[in-house]
Amino acid sequence: MAGKKGKKIFVRVLICVLVIFIAALIFAGNYLVNYAIGRRAAPAYDVVPASEVVSEDAAIIEKNRNKISADTKAWYEGVEHHVEEIRSSDGLLLKGEIFSHPDSNLWLVAVHGYSSRRQGMFDVARFYYEKGFNVLAPDNRAHGESEGKWVGMGWLDRKDILLWLDNIIEENPDAKIILHGISMGGATVMMCAGENLPANVKGIVDDCGYTSVWDIFSDELSVLFHLPSFPLLNVASGIAKLRAGYSFGEASSVKAVSNAKVPMLFIHGEKDNFVHTDMVHKVYDVCPTAKKKLIVEGAGHGQSYQMDPNLYLNTVFSFLSESCGLEIEE
């Protein structure tokens, strides 16, 4: 009799422990979703690990960044530009800025990174514009002036980019379009590669994009919270599917790039310890189209252009000319 009573008590305690554990896991998973893909009011410096760039290279990057920023500011103040709006398939008002060359059919879609905004791509926009490209720099959903509660991490954004492409082609049916993204923007343009892109898209440039949302969040969970991905990330992924409309596992750049139909250029900083440099080799290896890979020595995350502007620009425009068949101004 005493044994049966003890077993009942044990079962009840075990059930209570399991309920508490599951409740705690759901709470933590919900917190992670809000933390990782909830709209942010400020740049997400808290998620970036300490840089591994050596001091000599950091000084070069800072010097080049200051000059590039000053040149871009002067360019922006002297060039024609306007804001356009579209509606996403789920009803969000999305905004983007356009810099026009009325007599050119060349177009760039410049896609910014996590917690940034379209202005973060104006340095890229400038060097394309100066080569005769029209430029669209959109604010991704849940960023800048665009609506949205949940960050798309490239997966939701790929559908938004397709709508922006439709908008460009409606205005310019002969448009020859390049997609160029940095960090989350790099993942976005890679995820676009797996879609049925219009023939107007001639090439894609990925700068330090990640292999998948699962991979980047798994890394961050380890670095920031010293936790393994299982089971918390599994729970958070399920919650994200319910709340934001996508799971972390399905948002894969590797899978998308394996179905690419256009030439792709992959750029990554050799000292990138945020989106680890080994990720670029994985997406490059599965790309079935004409492709090129540039690893910029000494550069951290998103710093390849600032580390070596001439190498970066020469590589980009040589690729667009030789692999994408574009005629580009000298």
Short mmCIF file of C-alpha atoms in Angstrom, two decimals:
data_model
loop_
_atom_site.label_atom_id
_atom_site.label_comp_id
_atom_site.label_asym_id
_atom_site.label_seq_id
_atom_site.Cartn_x
_atom_site.Cartn_y
_atom_site.Cartn_z
CA MET A 1 0.00 0.00 0.00
CA ALA A 2 2.80 2.35 0.96
CA GLY A 3 4.60 1.43 -2.29
CA LYS A 4 1.58 2.36 -4.43
CA LYS A 5 1.20 5.65 -2.59
CA GLY A 6 4.89 6.42 -3.13
CA LYS A 7 4.56 5.69 -6.85
CA LYS A 8 1.56 8.04 -7.13
CA ILE A 9 3.48 10.80 -5.39
CA PHE A 10 6.46 10.19 -7.69
CA VAL A 11 4.26 10.35 -10.81
CA ARG A 12 2.61 13.56 -9.62
CA VAL A 13 5.97 15.17 -8.88
CA LEU A 14 7.29 14.03 -12.27
CA ILE A 15 4.25 15.48 -14.04
CA CYS A 16 4.67 18.76 -12.16
CA VAL A 17 8.35 18.91 -13.11
CA LEU A 18 7.54 18.19 -16.75
CA VAL A 19 4.81 20.84 -16.82
CA ILE A 20 7.15 23.39 -15.28
CA PHE A 21 9.92 22.42 -17.73
CA ILE A 22 7.63 22.66 -20.75
CA ALA A 23 6.21 25.99 -19.55
CA ALA A 24 9.73 27.33 -18.99
CA LEU A 25 10.79 26.10 -22.45
CA ILE A 26 7.81 27.79 -24.12
CA PHE A 27 8.50 31.00 -22.19
CA ALA A 28 12.17 30.92 -23.18
CA GLY A 29 11.31 30.09 -26.79
CA ASN A 30 8.87 32.98 -26.95
CA TYR A 31 11.49 35.30 -25.46
CA LEU A 32 14.01 34.17 -28.07
CA VAL A 33 11.56 34.83 -30.91
CA ASN A 34 10.83 38.33 -29.61
CA TYR A 35 14.55 38.99 -29.09
CA ALA A 36 15.71 37.59 -32.42
CA ILE A 37 13.01 38.56 -34.93
CA GLY A 38 10.90 41.16 -33.16
CA ARG A 39 11.15 44.62 -34.67
CA ARG A 40 14.00 46.61 -33.12
CA ALA A 41 14.09 50.34 -32.48
CA ALA A 42 17.89 50.53 -32.71
CA PRO A 43 20.76 48.66 -34.37
CA ALA A 44 21.39 45.24 -32.85
CA TYR A 45 24.90 45.76 -31.54
CA ASP A 46 24.08 43.43 -28.66
CA VAL A 47 24.03 40.38 -30.93
CA VAL A 48 27.44 40.99 -32.53
CA PRO A 49 30.43 39.22 -30.93
CA ALA A 50 33.66 41.07 -30.23
CA SER A 51 35.56 41.65 -33.47
CA GLU A 52 38.61 39.55 -34.27
CA VAL A 53 39.99 42.10 -36.73
CA VAL A 54 43.55 43.09 -35.79
CA SER A 55 44.22 46.72 -34.88
CA GLU A 56 46.19 47.53 -38.05
CA ASP A 57 43.33 46.32 -40.28
CA ALA A 58 40.74 48.00 -38.06
CA ALA A 59 42.53 51.33 -38.63
CA ILE A 60 42.45 50.81 -42.41
CA ILE A 61 38.76 49.93 -42.28
CA GLU A 62 37.93 53.00 -40.18
CA LYS A 63 39.89 55.34 -42.46
CA ASN A 64 38.22 53.97 -45.59
CA ARG A 65 34.80 53.98 -43.94
CA ASN A 66 35.10 57.69 -43.05
CA LYS A 67 36.08 58.60 -46.61
CA ILE A 68 33.37 56.42 -48.17
CA SER A 69 30.73 57.90 -45.85
CA ALA A 70 31.77 61.46 -46.66
CA ASP A 71 31.72 60.75 -50.40
CA THR A 72 28.31 59.06 -50.15
CA LYS A 73 26.85 61.95 -48.18
CA ALA A 74 28.01 64.44 -50.82
CA TRP A 75 26.65 62.19 -53.57
CA TYR A 76 23.26 61.79 -51.89
CA GLU A 77 22.84 65.52 -51.48
CA GLY A 78 23.52 66.12 -55.16
CA VAL A 79 21.58 63.34 -56.86
CA GLU A 80 17.90 62.92 -57.77
CA HIS A 81 16.05 60.43 -55.60
CA HIS A 82 12.52 59.64 -54.51
CA VAL A 83 10.62 57.19 -52.30
CA GLU A 84 8.22 54.59 -53.69
CA GLU A 85 5.77 52.30 -51.91
CA ILE A 86 4.38 48.82 -52.50
CA ARG A 87 2.13 46.45 -50.56
CA SER A 88 3.46 43.07 -49.51
CA SER A 89 1.40 39.95 -50.11
CA ASP A 90 0.36 40.07 -46.44
CA GLY A 91 -0.66 43.71 -46.57
CA LEU A 92 2.38 45.57 -45.22
CA LEU A 93 3.30 48.97 -46.62
CA LEU A 94 6.91 48.74 -47.79
CA LYS A 95 9.03 51.72 -48.77
CA GLY A 96 12.12 52.02 -50.90
CA GLU A 97 14.29 54.79 -52.30
CA ILE A 98 15.03 55.06 -56.01
CA PHE A 99 17.96 56.78 -57.73
CA SER A 100 17.25 57.10 -61.44
CA HIS A 101 19.23 57.17 -64.67
CA PRO A 102 16.34 57.78 -67.11
CA ASP A 103 18.27 56.55 -70.17
CA SER A 104 19.64 53.36 -68.58
CA ASN A 105 18.14 49.87 -68.42
CA LEU A 106 20.63 48.75 -65.76
CA TRP A 107 19.15 48.31 -62.28
CA LEU A 108 20.46 47.44 -58.85
CA VAL A 109 18.32 46.25 -55.96
CA ALA A 110 20.44 46.92 -52.83
CA VAL A 111 19.28 44.94 -49.79
CA HIS A 112 20.38 45.94 -46.29
CA GLY A 113 21.15 43.83 -43.23
CA TYR A 114 19.58 42.96 -39.90
CA SER A 115 18.36 45.96 -37.85
CA SER A 116 19.71 48.34 -40.51
CA ARG A 117 17.72 50.32 -43.09
CA ARG A 118 18.01 51.38 -46.72
CA GLN A 119 20.52 54.11 -45.88
CA GLY A 120 22.92 51.34 -44.89
CA MET A 121 23.18 50.40 -48.57
CA PHE A 122 23.76 53.89 -49.95
CA ASP A 123 27.52 53.31 -50.15
CA VAL A 124 26.78 50.36 -52.45
CA ALA A 125 24.08 52.33 -54.24
CA ARG A 126 26.54 55.11 -55.04
CA PHE A 127 29.16 53.00 -56.73
CA TYR A 128 26.52 51.27 -58.89
CA TYR A 129 24.85 54.58 -59.71
CA GLU A 130 28.17 56.04 -60.80
CA LYS A 131 28.46 53.11 -63.24
CA GLY A 132 25.13 54.02 -64.84
CA PHE A 133 22.73 51.88 -62.79
CA ASN A 134 19.32 52.90 -61.60
CA VAL A 135 19.12 51.90 -57.95
CA LEU A 136 16.33 50.69 -55.68
CA ALA A 137 17.23 50.52 -51.97
CA PRO A 138 14.22 49.15 -50.06
CA ASP A 139 13.57 49.16 -46.33
CA ASN A 140 12.97 45.51 -45.50
CA ARG A 141 9.81 44.64 -43.60
CA ALA A 142 10.06 45.58 -39.90
CA HIS A 143 12.92 47.96 -40.73
CA GLY A 144 13.18 51.67 -41.43
CA GLU A 145 9.98 53.16 -42.83
CA SER A 146 8.47 49.84 -43.86
CA GLU A 147 5.73 48.26 -41.79
CA GLY A 148 5.96 44.94 -40.03
CA LYS A 149 6.27 43.44 -36.58
CA TRP A 150 8.51 40.50 -37.48
CA VAL A 151 11.92 40.52 -39.15
CA GLY A 152 11.86 38.23 -42.17
CA MET A 153 15.54 37.17 -41.94
CA GLY A 154 15.57 37.01 -45.74
CA TRP A 155 12.88 34.33 -45.98
CA LEU A 156 9.86 36.62 -45.90
CA ASP A 157 11.88 39.37 -47.57
CA ARG A 158 12.54 37.26 -50.67
CA LYS A 159 8.84 37.48 -51.54
CA ASP A 160 8.91 41.24 -50.98
CA ILE A 161 11.90 41.56 -53.31
CA LEU A 162 9.95 39.70 -56.01
CA LEU A 163 7.23 42.36 -55.73
CA TRP A 164 9.84 45.13 -56.00
CA LEU A 165 11.16 43.41 -59.13
CA ASP A 166 7.65 43.41 -60.61
CA ASN A 167 7.46 47.12 -59.84
CA ILE A 168 10.74 47.83 -61.66
CA ILE A 169 9.82 45.71 -64.68
CA GLU A 170 6.40 47.31 -64.99
CA GLU A 171 8.14 50.68 -65.18
CA ASN A 172 11.06 49.46 -67.32
CA PRO A 173 10.30 46.21 -69.20
CA ASP A 174 13.86 46.11 -70.60
CA ALA A 175 15.46 46.37 -67.17
CA LYS A 176 18.58 44.30 -66.52
CA ILE A 177 18.64 43.78 -62.77
CA ILE A 178 21.33 42.85 -60.25
CA LEU A 179 20.52 41.90 -56.65
CA HIS A 180 23.21 42.86 -54.12
CA GLY A 181 22.77 42.28 -50.40
CA ILE A 182 24.92 42.48 -47.29
CA SER A 183 24.56 40.21 -44.21
CA MET A 184 20.81 39.51 -43.85
CA GLY A 185 20.53 41.25 -47.21
CA GLY A 186 23.04 38.73 -48.57
CA ALA A 187 20.87 35.90 -47.25
CA THR A 188 17.83 37.61 -48.78
CA VAL A 189 19.28 37.75 -52.28
CA MET A 190 20.51 34.15 -51.96
CA MET A 191 17.03 33.05 -50.93
CA CYS A 192 15.69 34.92 -53.95
CA ALA A 193 17.93 32.72 -56.10
CA GLY A 194 15.71 29.75 -55.35
CA GLU A 195 12.60 31.51 -56.65
CA ASN A 196 11.25 31.72 -60.18
CA LEU A 197 13.02 34.99 -60.92
CA PRO A 198 12.03 37.06 -63.96
CA ALA A 199 14.45 36.87 -66.89
CA ASN A 200 15.32 40.53 -66.22
CA VAL A 201 17.44 39.43 -63.23
CA LYS A 202 20.94 38.90 -64.60
CA GLY A 203 22.98 38.18 -61.47
CA ILE A 204 23.23 38.12 -57.69
CA VAL A 205 25.92 39.44 -55.34
CA ASP A 206 25.95 38.03 -51.81
CA ASP A 207 28.16 39.81 -49.27
CA CYS A 208 28.49 37.84 -45.98
CA GLY A 209 25.07 36.20 -45.98
CA TYR A 210 24.40 33.16 -43.77
CA THR A 211 23.68 29.58 -44.78
CA SER A 212 20.33 29.44 -42.97
CA VAL A 213 18.41 31.16 -40.22
CA TRP A 214 18.74 28.01 -38.14
CA ASP A 215 22.53 28.08 -38.46
CA ILE A 216 22.96 31.75 -37.55
CA PHE A 217 20.59 31.53 -34.58
CA SER A 218 22.25 28.34 -33.39
CA ASP A 219 25.59 30.16 -33.41
CA GLU A 220 24.12 33.13 -31.58
CA LEU A 221 22.44 30.94 -28.98
CA SER A 222 25.82 29.42 -28.22
CA VAL A 223 27.76 32.72 -28.20
CA LEU A 224 25.27 34.94 -26.38
CA PHE A 225 23.57 32.52 -24.00
CA HIS A 226 25.97 29.55 -23.92
CA LEU A 227 23.14 27.17 -24.75
CA PRO A 228 22.83 24.28 -27.22
CA SER A 229 20.31 24.59 -30.02
CA PHE A 230 18.24 21.63 -28.79
CA PRO A 231 15.60 21.91 -27.49
CA LEU A 232 15.23 25.69 -27.19
CA LEU A 233 15.78 26.56 -30.84
CA ASN A 234 13.36 23.84 -31.91
CA VAL A 235 10.66 25.33 -29.69
CA ALA A 236 11.46 28.89 -30.78
CA SER A 237 11.31 27.83 -34.42
CA GLY A 238 7.83 26.41 -33.91
CA ILE A 239 6.71 29.57 -32.15
CA ALA A 240 8.17 31.68 -34.99
CA LYS A 241 6.16 29.62 -37.47
CA LEU A 242 2.98 30.38 -35.55
CA ARG A 243 3.68 34.06 -34.87
CA ALA A 244 5.80 35.26 -37.80
CA GLY A 245 4.87 32.77 -40.49
CA TYR A 246 8.12 30.88 -40.99
CA SER A 247 10.32 28.38 -39.20
CA PHE A 248 14.07 28.78 -38.86
CA GLY A 249 14.85 25.51 -40.60
CA GLU A 250 12.96 26.26 -43.81
CA ALA A 251 14.78 29.59 -44.30
CA SER A 252 17.83 28.10 -46.01
CA SER A 253 20.20 29.96 -48.32
CA VAL A 254 21.96 26.68 -49.14
CA LYS A 255 18.78 25.08 -50.46
CA ALA A 256 17.83 28.21 -52.39
CA VAL A 257 21.26 28.66 -53.99
CA SER A 258 21.31 25.02 -55.08
CA ASN A 259 18.38 25.95 -57.34
CA ALA A 260 19.91 29.17 -58.70
CA LYS A 261 19.50 29.99 -62.39
CA VAL A 262 21.62 33.16 -62.59
CA PRO A 263 25.35 33.84 -62.03
CA MET A 264 26.33 34.50 -58.42
CA LEU A 265 29.22 36.31 -56.75
CA PHE A 266 29.97 35.46 -53.11
CA ILE A 267 31.97 37.89 -50.94
CA HIS A 268 33.04 37.36 -47.34
CA GLY A 269 35.45 38.83 -44.83
CA GLU A 270 38.24 36.50 -43.76
CA LYS A 271 37.86 37.62 -40.12
CA ASP A 272 34.07 37.40 -39.96
CA ASN A 273 33.21 35.75 -36.63
CA PHE A 274 29.53 36.76 -36.72
CA VAL A 275 28.45 35.08 -39.95
CA HIS A 276 31.40 32.71 -39.91
CA THR A 277 33.52 32.67 -43.04
CA ASP A 278 33.06 28.95 -43.55
CA MET A 279 29.41 29.62 -44.41
CA VAL A 280 30.36 31.21 -47.74
CA HIS A 281 32.12 28.04 -48.87
CA LYS A 282 28.94 26.01 -48.28
CA VAL A 283 26.73 28.25 -50.42
CA TYR A 284 29.41 28.62 -53.08
CA ASP A 285 29.88 24.88 -53.38
CA VAL A 286 26.18 24.17 -54.07
CA CYS A 287 25.74 26.98 -56.62
CA PRO A 288 25.16 25.34 -60.04
CA THR A 289 25.60 28.49 -62.16
CA ALA A 290 28.54 30.67 -63.19
CA LYS A 291 30.07 31.79 -59.90
CA LYS A 292 32.98 33.53 -58.23
CA LYS A 293 34.13 33.77 -54.61
CA LEU A 294 36.07 36.62 -52.99
CA ILE A 295 37.49 36.30 -49.47
CA VAL A 296 38.83 39.66 -48.29
CA GLU A 297 41.77 39.20 -45.95
CA GLY A 298 41.58 41.06 -42.64
CA ALA A 299 37.91 42.06 -43.02
CA GLY A 300 35.30 41.36 -40.36
CA HIS A 301 31.55 41.13 -40.80
CA GLY A 302 30.30 43.44 -43.55
CA GLN A 303 33.71 45.12 -43.82
CA SER A 304 35.00 43.76 -47.13
CA TYR A 305 34.27 46.95 -49.03
CA GLN A 306 35.85 49.16 -46.37
CA MET A 307 38.88 46.89 -46.07
CA ASP A 308 39.78 47.01 -49.77
CA PRO A 309 37.46 49.22 -51.85
CA ASN A 310 39.35 48.78 -55.12
CA LEU A 311 39.44 44.98 -54.86
CA TYR A 312 35.76 44.90 -53.96
CA LEU A 313 34.59 47.16 -56.78
CA ASN A 314 36.84 45.64 -59.42
CA THR A 315 35.66 42.16 -58.50
CA VAL A 316 31.98 43.14 -58.56
CA PHE A 317 32.01 44.93 -61.90
CA SER A 318 34.31 42.43 -63.59
CA PHE A 319 31.90 39.70 -62.55
CA LEU A 320 28.87 41.61 -63.79
CA SER A 321 30.58 42.23 -67.11
CA GLU A 322 32.16 38.82 -67.68
CA SER A 323 29.60 36.48 -66.09
CA CYS A 324 26.33 38.44 -66.29
CA GLY A 325 26.84 39.95 -69.72
CA LEU A 326 26.29 43.57 -68.70
CA GLU A 327 27.83 46.50 -70.53
CA ILE A 328 29.10 48.76 -67.77
CA GLU A 329 30.49 52.28 -67.99
CA GLU A 330 34.22 52.69 -67.36
#
